[in-house]
Short mmCIF file of C-alpha atoms in Angstrom, two decimals:
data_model
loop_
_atom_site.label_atom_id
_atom_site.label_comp_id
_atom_site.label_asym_id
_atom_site.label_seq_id
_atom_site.Cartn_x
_atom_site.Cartn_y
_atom_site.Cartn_z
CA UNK A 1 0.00 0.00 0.00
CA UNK A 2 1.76 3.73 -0.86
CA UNK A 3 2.86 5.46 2.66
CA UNK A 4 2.49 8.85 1.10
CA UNK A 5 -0.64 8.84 0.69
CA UNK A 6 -1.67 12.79 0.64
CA UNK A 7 -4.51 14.37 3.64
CA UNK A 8 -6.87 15.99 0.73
CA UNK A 9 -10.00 14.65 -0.28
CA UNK A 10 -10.14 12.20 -3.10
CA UNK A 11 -9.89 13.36 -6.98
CA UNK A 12 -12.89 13.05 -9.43
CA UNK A 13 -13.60 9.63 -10.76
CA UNK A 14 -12.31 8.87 -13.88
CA UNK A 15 -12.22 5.82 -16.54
CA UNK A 16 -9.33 3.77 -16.33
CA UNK A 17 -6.74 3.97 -18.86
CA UNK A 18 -6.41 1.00 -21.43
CA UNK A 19 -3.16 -0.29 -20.05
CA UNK A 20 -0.51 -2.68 -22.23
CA UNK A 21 -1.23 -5.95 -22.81
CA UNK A 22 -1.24 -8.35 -19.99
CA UNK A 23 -1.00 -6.07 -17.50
CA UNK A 24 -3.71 -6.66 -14.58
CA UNK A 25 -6.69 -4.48 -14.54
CA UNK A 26 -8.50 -6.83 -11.45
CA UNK A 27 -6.91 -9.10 -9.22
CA UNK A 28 -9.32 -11.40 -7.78
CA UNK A 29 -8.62 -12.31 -4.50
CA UNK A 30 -10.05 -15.78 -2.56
CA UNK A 31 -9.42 -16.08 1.22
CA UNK A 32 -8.87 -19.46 2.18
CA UNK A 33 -8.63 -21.65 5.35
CA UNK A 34 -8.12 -25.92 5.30
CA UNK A 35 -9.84 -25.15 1.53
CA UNK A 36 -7.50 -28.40 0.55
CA UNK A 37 -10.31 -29.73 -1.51
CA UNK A 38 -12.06 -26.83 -2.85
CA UNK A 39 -9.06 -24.88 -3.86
CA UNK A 40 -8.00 -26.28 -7.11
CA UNK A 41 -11.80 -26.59 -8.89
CA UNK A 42 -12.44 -22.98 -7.57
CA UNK A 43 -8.97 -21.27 -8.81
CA UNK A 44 -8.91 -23.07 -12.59
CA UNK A 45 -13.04 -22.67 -12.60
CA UNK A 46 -12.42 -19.24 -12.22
CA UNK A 47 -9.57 -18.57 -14.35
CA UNK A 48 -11.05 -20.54 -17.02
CA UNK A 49 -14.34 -17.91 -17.09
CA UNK A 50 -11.88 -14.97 -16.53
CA UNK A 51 -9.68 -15.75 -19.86
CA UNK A 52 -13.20 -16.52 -21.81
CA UNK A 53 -14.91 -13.34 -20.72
CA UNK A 54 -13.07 -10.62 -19.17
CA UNK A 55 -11.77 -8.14 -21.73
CA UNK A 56 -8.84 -6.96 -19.63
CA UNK A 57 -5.75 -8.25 -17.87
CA UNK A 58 -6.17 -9.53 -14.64
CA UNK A 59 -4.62 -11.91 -11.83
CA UNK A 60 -6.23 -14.12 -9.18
CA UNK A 61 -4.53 -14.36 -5.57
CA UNK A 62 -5.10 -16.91 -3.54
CA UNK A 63 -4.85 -15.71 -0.19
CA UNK A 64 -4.25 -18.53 2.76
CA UNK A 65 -5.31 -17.59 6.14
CA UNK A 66 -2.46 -19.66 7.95
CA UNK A 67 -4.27 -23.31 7.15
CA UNK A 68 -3.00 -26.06 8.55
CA UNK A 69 -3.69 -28.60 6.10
CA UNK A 70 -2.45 -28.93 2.30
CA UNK A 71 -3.66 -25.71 0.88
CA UNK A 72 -0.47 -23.57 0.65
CA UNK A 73 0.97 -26.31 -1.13
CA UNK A 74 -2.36 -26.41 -3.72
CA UNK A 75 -1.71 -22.96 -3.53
CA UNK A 76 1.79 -22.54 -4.44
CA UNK A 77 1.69 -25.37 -7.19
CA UNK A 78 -1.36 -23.25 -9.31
CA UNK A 79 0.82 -20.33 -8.58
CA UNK A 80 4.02 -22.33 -10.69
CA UNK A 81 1.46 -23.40 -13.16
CA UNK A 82 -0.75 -20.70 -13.89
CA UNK A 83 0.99 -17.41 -15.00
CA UNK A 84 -2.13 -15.19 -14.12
CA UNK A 85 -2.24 -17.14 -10.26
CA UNK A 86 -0.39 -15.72 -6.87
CA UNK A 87 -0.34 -17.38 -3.97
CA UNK A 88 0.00 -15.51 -0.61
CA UNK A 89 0.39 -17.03 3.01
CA UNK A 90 -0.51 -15.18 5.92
CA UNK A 91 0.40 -17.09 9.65
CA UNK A 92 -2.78 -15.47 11.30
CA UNK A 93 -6.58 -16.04 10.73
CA UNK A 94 -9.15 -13.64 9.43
CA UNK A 95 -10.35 -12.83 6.37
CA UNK A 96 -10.34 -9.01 6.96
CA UNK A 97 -6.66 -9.39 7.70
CA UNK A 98 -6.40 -11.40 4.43
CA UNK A 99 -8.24 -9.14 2.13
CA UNK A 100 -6.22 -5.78 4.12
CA UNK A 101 -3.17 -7.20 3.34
CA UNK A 102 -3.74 -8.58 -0.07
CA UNK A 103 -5.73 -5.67 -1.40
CA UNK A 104 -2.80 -3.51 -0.42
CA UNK A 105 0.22 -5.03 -1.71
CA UNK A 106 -1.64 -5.57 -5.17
CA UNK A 107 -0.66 -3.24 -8.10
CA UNK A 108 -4.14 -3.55 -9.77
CA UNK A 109 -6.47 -0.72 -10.03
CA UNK A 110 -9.24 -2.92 -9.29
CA UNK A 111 -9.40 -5.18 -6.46
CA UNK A 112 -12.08 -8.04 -5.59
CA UNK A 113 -12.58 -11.12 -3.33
CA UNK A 114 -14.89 -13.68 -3.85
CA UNK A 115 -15.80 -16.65 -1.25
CA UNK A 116 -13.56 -20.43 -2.58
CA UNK A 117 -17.30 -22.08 -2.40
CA UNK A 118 -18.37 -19.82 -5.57
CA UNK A 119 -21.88 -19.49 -4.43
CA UNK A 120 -22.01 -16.30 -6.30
CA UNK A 121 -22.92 -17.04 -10.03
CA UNK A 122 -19.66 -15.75 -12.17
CA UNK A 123 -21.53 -13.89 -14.93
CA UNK A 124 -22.25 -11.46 -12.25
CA UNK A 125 -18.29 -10.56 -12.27
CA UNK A 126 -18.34 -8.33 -14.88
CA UNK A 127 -21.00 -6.29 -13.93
CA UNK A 128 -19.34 -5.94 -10.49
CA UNK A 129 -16.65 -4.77 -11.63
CA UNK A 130 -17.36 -2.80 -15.00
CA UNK A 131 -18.64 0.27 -12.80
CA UNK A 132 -14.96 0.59 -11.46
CA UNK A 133 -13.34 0.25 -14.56
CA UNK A 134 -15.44 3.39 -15.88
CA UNK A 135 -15.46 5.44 -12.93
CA UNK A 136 -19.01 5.69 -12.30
CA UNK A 137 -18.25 3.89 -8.73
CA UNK A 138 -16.34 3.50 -6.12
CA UNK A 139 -17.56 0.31 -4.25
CA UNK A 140 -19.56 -2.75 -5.77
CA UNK A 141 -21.27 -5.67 -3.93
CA UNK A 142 -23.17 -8.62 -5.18
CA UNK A 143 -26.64 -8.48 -3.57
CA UNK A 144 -28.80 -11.59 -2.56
CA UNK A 145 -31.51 -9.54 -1.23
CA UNK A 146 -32.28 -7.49 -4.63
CA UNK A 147 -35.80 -8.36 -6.15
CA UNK A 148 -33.96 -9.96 -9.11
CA UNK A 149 -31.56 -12.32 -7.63
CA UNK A 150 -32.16 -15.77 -7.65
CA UNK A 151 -31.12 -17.59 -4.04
CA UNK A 152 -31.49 -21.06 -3.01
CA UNK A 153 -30.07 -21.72 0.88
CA UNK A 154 -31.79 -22.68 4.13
CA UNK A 155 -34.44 -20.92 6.29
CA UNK A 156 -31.80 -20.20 8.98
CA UNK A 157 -29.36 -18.66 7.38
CA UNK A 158 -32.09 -16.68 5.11
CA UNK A 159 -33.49 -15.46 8.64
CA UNK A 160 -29.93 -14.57 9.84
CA UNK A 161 -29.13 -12.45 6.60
CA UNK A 162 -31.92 -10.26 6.71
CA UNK A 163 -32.06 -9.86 10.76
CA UNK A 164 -28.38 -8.38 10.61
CA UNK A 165 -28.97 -6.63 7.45
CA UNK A 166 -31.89 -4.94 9.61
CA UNK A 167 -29.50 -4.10 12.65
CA UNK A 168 -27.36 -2.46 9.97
CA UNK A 169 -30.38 -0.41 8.50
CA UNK A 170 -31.34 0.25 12.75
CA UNK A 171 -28.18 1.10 13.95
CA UNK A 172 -25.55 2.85 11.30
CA UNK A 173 -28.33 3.82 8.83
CA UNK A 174 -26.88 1.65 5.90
CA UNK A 175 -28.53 2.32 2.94
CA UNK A 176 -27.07 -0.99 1.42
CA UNK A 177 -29.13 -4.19 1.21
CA UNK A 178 -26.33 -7.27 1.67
CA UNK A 179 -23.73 -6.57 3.75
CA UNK A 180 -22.42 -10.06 4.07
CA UNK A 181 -22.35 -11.57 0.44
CA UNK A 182 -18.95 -12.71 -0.47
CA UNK A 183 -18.38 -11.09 -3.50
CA UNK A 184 -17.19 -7.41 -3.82
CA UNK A 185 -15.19 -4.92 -5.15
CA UNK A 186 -13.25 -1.81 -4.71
CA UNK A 187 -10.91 0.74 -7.00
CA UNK A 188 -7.23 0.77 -5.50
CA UNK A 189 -7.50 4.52 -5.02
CA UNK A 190 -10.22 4.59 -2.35
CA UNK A 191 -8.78 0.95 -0.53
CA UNK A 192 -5.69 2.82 -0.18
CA UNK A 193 -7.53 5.57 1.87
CA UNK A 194 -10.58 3.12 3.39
CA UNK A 195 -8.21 0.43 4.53
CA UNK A 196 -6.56 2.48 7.19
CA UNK A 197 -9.34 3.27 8.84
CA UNK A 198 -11.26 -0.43 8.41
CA UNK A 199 -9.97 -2.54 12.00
CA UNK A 200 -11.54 -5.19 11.67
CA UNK A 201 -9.61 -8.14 10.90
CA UNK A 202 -12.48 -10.93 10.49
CA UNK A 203 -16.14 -11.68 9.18
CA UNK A 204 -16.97 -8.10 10.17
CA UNK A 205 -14.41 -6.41 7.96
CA UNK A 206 -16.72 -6.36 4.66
CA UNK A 207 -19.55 -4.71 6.88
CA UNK A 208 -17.30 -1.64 8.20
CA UNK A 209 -15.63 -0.74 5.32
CA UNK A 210 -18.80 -0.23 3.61
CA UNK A 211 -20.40 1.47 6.45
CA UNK A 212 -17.39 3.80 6.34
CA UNK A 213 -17.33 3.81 2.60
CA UNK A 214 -21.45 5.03 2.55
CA UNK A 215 -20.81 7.60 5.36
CA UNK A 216 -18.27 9.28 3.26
CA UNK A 217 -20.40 9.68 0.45
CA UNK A 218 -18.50 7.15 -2.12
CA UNK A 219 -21.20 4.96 -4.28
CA UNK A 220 -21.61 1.90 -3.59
CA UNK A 221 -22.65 -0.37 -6.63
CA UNK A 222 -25.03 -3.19 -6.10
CA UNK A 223 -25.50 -6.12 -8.44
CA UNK A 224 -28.20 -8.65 -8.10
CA UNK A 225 -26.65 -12.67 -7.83
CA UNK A 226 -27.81 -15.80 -8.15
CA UNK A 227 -26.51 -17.70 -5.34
CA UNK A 228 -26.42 -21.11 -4.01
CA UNK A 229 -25.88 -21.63 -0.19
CA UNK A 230 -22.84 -23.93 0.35
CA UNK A 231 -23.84 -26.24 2.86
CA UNK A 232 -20.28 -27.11 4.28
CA UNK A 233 -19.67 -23.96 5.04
CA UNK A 234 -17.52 -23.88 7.82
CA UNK A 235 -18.54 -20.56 8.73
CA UNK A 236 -19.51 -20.37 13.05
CA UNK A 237 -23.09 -18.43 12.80
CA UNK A 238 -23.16 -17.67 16.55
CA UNK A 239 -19.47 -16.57 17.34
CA UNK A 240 -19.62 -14.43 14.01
CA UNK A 241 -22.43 -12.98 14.84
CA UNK A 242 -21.71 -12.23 18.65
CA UNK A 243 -18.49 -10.50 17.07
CA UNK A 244 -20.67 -8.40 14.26
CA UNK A 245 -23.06 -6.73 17.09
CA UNK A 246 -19.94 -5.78 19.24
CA UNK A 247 -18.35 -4.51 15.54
CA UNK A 248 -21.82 -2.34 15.10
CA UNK A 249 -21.50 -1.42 18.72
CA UNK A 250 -17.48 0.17 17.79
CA UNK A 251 -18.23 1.67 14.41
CA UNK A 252 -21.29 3.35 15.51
CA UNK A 253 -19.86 4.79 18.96
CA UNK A 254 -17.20 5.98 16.23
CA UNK A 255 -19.63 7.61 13.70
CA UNK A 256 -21.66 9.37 16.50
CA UNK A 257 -18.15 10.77 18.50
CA UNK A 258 -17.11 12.08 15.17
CA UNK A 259 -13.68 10.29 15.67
CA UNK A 260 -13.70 8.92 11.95
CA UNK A 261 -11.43 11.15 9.24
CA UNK A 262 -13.93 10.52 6.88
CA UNK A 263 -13.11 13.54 4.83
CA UNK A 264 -10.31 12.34 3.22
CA UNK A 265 -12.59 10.35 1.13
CA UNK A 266 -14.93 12.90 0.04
CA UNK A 267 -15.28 12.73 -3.46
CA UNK A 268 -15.50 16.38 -5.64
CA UNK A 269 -17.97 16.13 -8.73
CA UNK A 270 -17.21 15.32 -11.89
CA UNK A 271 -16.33 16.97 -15.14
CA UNK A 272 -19.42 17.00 -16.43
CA UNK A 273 -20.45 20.97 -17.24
CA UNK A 274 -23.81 20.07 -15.09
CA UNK A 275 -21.71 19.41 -12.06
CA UNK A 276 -20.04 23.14 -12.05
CA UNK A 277 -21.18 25.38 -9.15
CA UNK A 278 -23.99 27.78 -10.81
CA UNK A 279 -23.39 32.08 -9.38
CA UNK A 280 -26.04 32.88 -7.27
CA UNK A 281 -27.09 28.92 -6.26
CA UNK A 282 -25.39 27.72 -3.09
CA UNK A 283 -24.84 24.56 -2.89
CA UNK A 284 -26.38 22.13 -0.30
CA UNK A 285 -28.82 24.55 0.61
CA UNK A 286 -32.07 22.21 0.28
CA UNK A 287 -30.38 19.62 2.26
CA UNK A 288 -29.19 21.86 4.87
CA UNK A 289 -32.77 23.87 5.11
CA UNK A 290 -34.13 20.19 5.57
CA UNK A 291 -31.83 19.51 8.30
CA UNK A 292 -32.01 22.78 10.13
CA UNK A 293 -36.07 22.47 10.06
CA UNK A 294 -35.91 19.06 11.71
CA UNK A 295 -33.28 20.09 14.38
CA UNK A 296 -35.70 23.45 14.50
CA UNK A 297 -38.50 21.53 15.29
CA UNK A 298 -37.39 19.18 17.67
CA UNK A 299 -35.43 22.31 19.39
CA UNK A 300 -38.46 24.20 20.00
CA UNK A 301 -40.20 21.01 21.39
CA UNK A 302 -37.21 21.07 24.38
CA UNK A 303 -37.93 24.68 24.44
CA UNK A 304 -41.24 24.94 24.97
CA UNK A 305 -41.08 21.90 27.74
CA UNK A 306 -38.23 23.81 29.29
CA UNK A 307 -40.18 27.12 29.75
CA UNK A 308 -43.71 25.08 31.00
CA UNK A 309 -40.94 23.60 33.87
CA UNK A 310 -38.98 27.03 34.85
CA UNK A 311 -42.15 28.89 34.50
CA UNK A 312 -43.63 26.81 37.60
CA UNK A 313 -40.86 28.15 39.69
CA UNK A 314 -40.03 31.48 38.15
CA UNK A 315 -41.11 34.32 36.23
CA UNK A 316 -41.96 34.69 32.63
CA UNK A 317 -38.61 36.18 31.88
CA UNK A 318 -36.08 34.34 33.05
CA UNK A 319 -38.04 30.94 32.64
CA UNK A 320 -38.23 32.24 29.06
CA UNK A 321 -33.69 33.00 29.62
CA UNK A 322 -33.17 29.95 31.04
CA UNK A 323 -34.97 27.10 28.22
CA UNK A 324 -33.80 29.41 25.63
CA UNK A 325 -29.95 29.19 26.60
CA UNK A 326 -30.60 25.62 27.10
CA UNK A 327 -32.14 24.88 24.22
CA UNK A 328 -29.73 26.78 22.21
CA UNK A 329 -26.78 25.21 23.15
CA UNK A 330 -28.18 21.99 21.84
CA UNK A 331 -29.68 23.56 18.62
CA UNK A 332 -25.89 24.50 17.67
CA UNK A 333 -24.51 21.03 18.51
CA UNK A 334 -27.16 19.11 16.31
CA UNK A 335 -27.38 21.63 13.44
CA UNK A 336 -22.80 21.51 13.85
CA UNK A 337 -23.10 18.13 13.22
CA UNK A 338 -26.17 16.89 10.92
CA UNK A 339 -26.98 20.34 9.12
CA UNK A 340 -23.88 21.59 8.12
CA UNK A 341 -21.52 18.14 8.54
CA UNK A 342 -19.29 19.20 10.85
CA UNK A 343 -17.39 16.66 12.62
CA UNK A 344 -15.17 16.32 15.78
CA UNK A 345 -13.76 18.74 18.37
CA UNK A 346 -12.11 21.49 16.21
CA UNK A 347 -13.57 25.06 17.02
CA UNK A 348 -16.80 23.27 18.76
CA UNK A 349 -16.46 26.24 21.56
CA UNK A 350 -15.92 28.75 19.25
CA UNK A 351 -19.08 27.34 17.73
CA UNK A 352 -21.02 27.47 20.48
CA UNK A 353 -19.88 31.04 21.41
CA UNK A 354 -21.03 31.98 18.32
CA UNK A 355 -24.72 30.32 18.70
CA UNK A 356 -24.43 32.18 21.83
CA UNK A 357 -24.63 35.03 20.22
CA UNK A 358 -27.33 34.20 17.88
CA UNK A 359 -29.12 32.75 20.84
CA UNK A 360 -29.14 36.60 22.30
CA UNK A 361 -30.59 37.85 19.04
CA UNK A 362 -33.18 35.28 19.26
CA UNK A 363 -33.64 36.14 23.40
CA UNK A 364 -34.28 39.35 22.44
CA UNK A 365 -36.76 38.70 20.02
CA UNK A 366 -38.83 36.60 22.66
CA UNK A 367 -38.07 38.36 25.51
CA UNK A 368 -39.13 41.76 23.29
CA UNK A 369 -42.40 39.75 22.28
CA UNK A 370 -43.09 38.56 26.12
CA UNK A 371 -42.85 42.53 26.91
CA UNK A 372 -44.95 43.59 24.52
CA UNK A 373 -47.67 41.37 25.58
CA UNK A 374 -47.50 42.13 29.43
CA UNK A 375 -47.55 45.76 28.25
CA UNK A 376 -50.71 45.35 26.05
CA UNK A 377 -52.60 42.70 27.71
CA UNK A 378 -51.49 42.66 31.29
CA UNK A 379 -51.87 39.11 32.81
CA UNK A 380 -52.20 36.69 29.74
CA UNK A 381 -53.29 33.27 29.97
CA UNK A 382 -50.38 30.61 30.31
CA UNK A 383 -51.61 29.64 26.49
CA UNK A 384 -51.24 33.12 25.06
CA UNK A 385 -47.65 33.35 26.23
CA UNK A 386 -46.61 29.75 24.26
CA UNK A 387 -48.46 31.37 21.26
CA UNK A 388 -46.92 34.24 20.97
CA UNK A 389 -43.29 32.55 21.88
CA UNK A 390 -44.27 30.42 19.11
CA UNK A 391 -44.19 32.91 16.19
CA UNK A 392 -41.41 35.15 17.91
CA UNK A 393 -38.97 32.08 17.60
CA UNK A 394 -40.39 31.73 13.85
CA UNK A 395 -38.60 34.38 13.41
CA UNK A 396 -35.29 33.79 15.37
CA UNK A 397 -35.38 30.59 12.94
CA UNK A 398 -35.73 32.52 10.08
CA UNK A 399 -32.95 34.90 11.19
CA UNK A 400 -30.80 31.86 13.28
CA UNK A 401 -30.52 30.04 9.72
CA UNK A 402 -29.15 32.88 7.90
CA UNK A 403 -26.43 33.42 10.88
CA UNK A 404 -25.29 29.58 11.12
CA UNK A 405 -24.94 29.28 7.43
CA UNK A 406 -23.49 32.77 6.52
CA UNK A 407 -21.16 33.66 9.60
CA UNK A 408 -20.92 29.92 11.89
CA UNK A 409 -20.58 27.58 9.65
CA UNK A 410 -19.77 29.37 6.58
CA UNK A 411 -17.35 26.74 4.85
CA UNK A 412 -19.12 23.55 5.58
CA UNK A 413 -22.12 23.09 2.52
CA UNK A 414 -22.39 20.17 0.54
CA UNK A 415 -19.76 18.18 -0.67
CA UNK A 416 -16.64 20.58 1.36
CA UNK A 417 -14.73 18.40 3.71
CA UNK A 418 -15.65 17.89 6.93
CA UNK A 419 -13.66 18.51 9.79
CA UNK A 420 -12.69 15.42 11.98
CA UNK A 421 -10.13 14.14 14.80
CA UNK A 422 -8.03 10.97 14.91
CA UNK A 423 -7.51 8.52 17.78
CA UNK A 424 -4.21 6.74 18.59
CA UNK A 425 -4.11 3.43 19.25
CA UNK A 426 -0.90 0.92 19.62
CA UNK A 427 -0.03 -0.76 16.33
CA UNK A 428 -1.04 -4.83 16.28
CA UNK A 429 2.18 -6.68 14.56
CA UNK A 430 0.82 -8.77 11.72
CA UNK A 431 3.50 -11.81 11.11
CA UNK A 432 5.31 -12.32 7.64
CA UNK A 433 3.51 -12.65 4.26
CA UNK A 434 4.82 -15.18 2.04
CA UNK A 435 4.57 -14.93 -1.91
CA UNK A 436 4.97 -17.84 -3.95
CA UNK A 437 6.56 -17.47 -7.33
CA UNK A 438 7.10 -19.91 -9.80
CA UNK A 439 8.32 -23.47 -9.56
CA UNK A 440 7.42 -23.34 -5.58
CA UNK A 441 9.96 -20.84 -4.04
CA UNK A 442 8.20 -17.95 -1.88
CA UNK A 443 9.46 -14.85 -0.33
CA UNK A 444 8.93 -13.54 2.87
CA UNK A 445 8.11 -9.66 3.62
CA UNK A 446 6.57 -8.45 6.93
CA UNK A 447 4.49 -5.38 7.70
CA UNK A 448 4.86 -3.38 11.19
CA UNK A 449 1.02 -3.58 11.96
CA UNK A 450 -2.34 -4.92 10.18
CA UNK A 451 -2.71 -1.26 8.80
CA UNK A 452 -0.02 -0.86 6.82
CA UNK A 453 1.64 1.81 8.47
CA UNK A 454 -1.74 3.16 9.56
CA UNK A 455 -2.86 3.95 13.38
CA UNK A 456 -5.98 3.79 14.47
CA UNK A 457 -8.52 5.70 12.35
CA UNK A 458 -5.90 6.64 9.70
CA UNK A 459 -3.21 7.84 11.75
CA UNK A 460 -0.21 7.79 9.43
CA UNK A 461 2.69 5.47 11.61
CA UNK A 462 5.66 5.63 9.28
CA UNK A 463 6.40 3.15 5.81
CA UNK A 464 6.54 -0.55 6.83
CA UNK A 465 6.50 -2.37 3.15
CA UNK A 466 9.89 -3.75 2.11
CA UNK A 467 9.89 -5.66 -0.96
CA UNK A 468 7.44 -7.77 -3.50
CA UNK A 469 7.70 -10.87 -5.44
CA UNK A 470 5.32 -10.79 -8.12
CA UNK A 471 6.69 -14.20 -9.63
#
């Protein structure tokens, strides 16, 4: 994986270039684990519909997960007889650590994994990965739970599948219907900036980086499969589940703290002459107006509830001071973060001095409207006084809006990076990596940690990549 890998945001898609012959557009990569009797069938099955059908160069990895039976052996004797075959040995378990490690040694602009069992349907490949070839996306999954797809497996697992895929929809808001299915793809470009921040290292590492990947705003592709359950899957339902809620659990404590750099994979528009900023339009201003209404709304709810409760115990002005201040200090930390995007702990008091300020332009407006109405009607009825609170904050929302987009948060509309924070965390030493060339020998290279150089969250550590054998 490169180690220079600059802080800015991510360029514009484009298609890739038609590169010389035989040189590897995808690689394919298959995690394996004691796959002694599956490996061989799978590898030449899908090399054989690779070299039929796919119109560009590509390689297929086999990456072993430290098995302890006769696959590395399988694995290193297609590697000597197959030119477009690598075999890779890792001397820990887990397919996220597999796929991490694989996907960022590889020199291919396109990278993919698929399961050894082939459950997925190959003529799906293509379509996978023909959106990352042209640039239209960054991400692509197969999809068993698309109206078109064709499945045949068990009621269990069926039942499984959709539960978690409904704790994903629950929980992180994902947008995207199969988390699980074994058959993905990503462009280099965005795994080199994903991968550092992905730390899962097992079944759960498909399910973050796409989480992460749909939070930053990259597109995700989906493909409807046909897919046939495998039923010697050696796959543990209960432990990999028990270890996907407590994954949900850390990436969503994550995404709500703000701790997640995920503006350095914001992607800028495209050259098309529709995408250029138009004078006098700002940009993001629906979506913001939309979130400012609902944190409005819910605002003035806590407001109005605050003032019935200080009103029992004090007077009409400073019950009206107090729920105000309170409420606006939490108006300014939701519309911070879900109206305008902002993210971590960088200027959040200056922030929040500066809704203090607007809050006193809207305190005077109520407080001027509460005075007004003692003045002209004396004593008004408990009612009266929520009424006419009601349409003076109208206007403080009307005039609050203007002041957090135009003077607050003036540089954070849609589609400008988001501001975020990084934490530290002690790198985990991943053992050596073996590649097997030709005729059986194998190199040895080792990597400092299971990020490749990366901290936790990103946090550039330093280069740890030595050298490469590509056979």
């Amino acid at each position: 994986m490169r180690t220079d890998i600059a802080l800015g945001t991510l360029p514009a898609r484009e298609h890739l270039p038609v590169g010389a012959a035989g040189t590897p557009v995808l690689d394919v990569v298959i995690p394996v684990y004691n796959e002694e009797k599956d490996l061989e069938p799978c590898v030449r099955r899908l090399h054989d519909h690779l070299a039929r059908t796919f119109p560009y160069g590509f390689r297929i990895t086999v990456a072993d997960n430290a098995s302890t039976d006769r696959t590395a052996e399988i694995s290193a004797a297609l590697d000597a007889a197959i030119p477009e075959v690598r075999a890779f040995r890792l001397e820990q378990k887990g397919r996220g650590r597999a796929l991490r490690t694989v996907w960022g040694a590889s020199d291919a602009p396109v990278l993919a994994y698929m399961d050894v069992d082939l459950s997925t349907d190959l003529n799906a490949l293509l379509p996978l990965v023909a959106p990352l070839i042209s640039g239209h996306s960054d991400l692509a999954i197969g999809s068993r739970l698309a109206r078109s797809s064709r499945v045949v497996r068990g009621p269990k697992r069926e039942f499984i599948s959709r539960t978690y895929n409904l704790i994903l929809r629950g929980s992180l808001q994902a947008h995207f219907s199969d988390a699980q299915c074994g058959f993905k793809a990503i462009r280099r470009d965005v795994a080199e900036r994903l991968l550092p921040l992905v730390e899962d290292t097992g079944w759960f590492f498909d399910t973050e980086l796409l989480v992460l990947a749909e939070r930053a705003g990259l597109r995700i592709h989906e493909v409807p499969v046909d897919w046939v359950d495998d039923p010697d899957s050696t796959v543990h339902i209960v432990s990999t589940a028990v270890e996907d809620l407590k994954g949900v659990w850390r990436v969503g404590r994550a995404l709500a703290s703000g701790a997640l750099p995920l503006d350095r994979l914001a992607r800028p528009f495209g050259d098309d002459p529709r995408d250029r900023a138009l004078s006098g339009v700002p940009r993001g201003l629906a979506r913001q107006l939309v979130g400012f209404c609902a944190v409005g709304a819910l605002s003035t709810l806590l407001y109005l509830l605050l003032y019935s409760l200080f009103r029992l115990g004090l007077g009409p002005q400073l019950a009206n001071a107090a729920a105000l201040l309170v409420s606006a200090v939490a108006n300014t930390a939701a519309n911070r973060r879900l109206t305008f995007g902002v993210r971590g702990r960088d200027r959040a008091l200056r922030h929040q001095a500066q809704g203090l300020v607007v809050f006193g332009i809207g305190l005077a407006l109520t407080s001027g409207s509460l005075a007004l109405l003692d003045a002209v009607a004396g004593e008004a009825a408990h009612g009266t006084e929520l009424a006419v609170l009601v349409i003076a904050n109208l206007a403080a929302t009307v005039v609050r809006f203007v002041l957090l987009r135009a003077w607050v948060f003036p540089d954070h509309g849609e589609g400008a990076p988001a501001v975020g924070s990084a934490h530290e965390r002690e790198p985990e030493p991943v053992p050596a990596m073996r590649s097997y060339g030709h005729h059986g020998e194998y190199s040895e290279y080792g990597r400092d940690d299971q990020n490749n150089g990366y901290g936790r969250y990103g946090e550039y550590g330093g280069p740890t990549t030595s050298t490469r054998n590509h056979g």
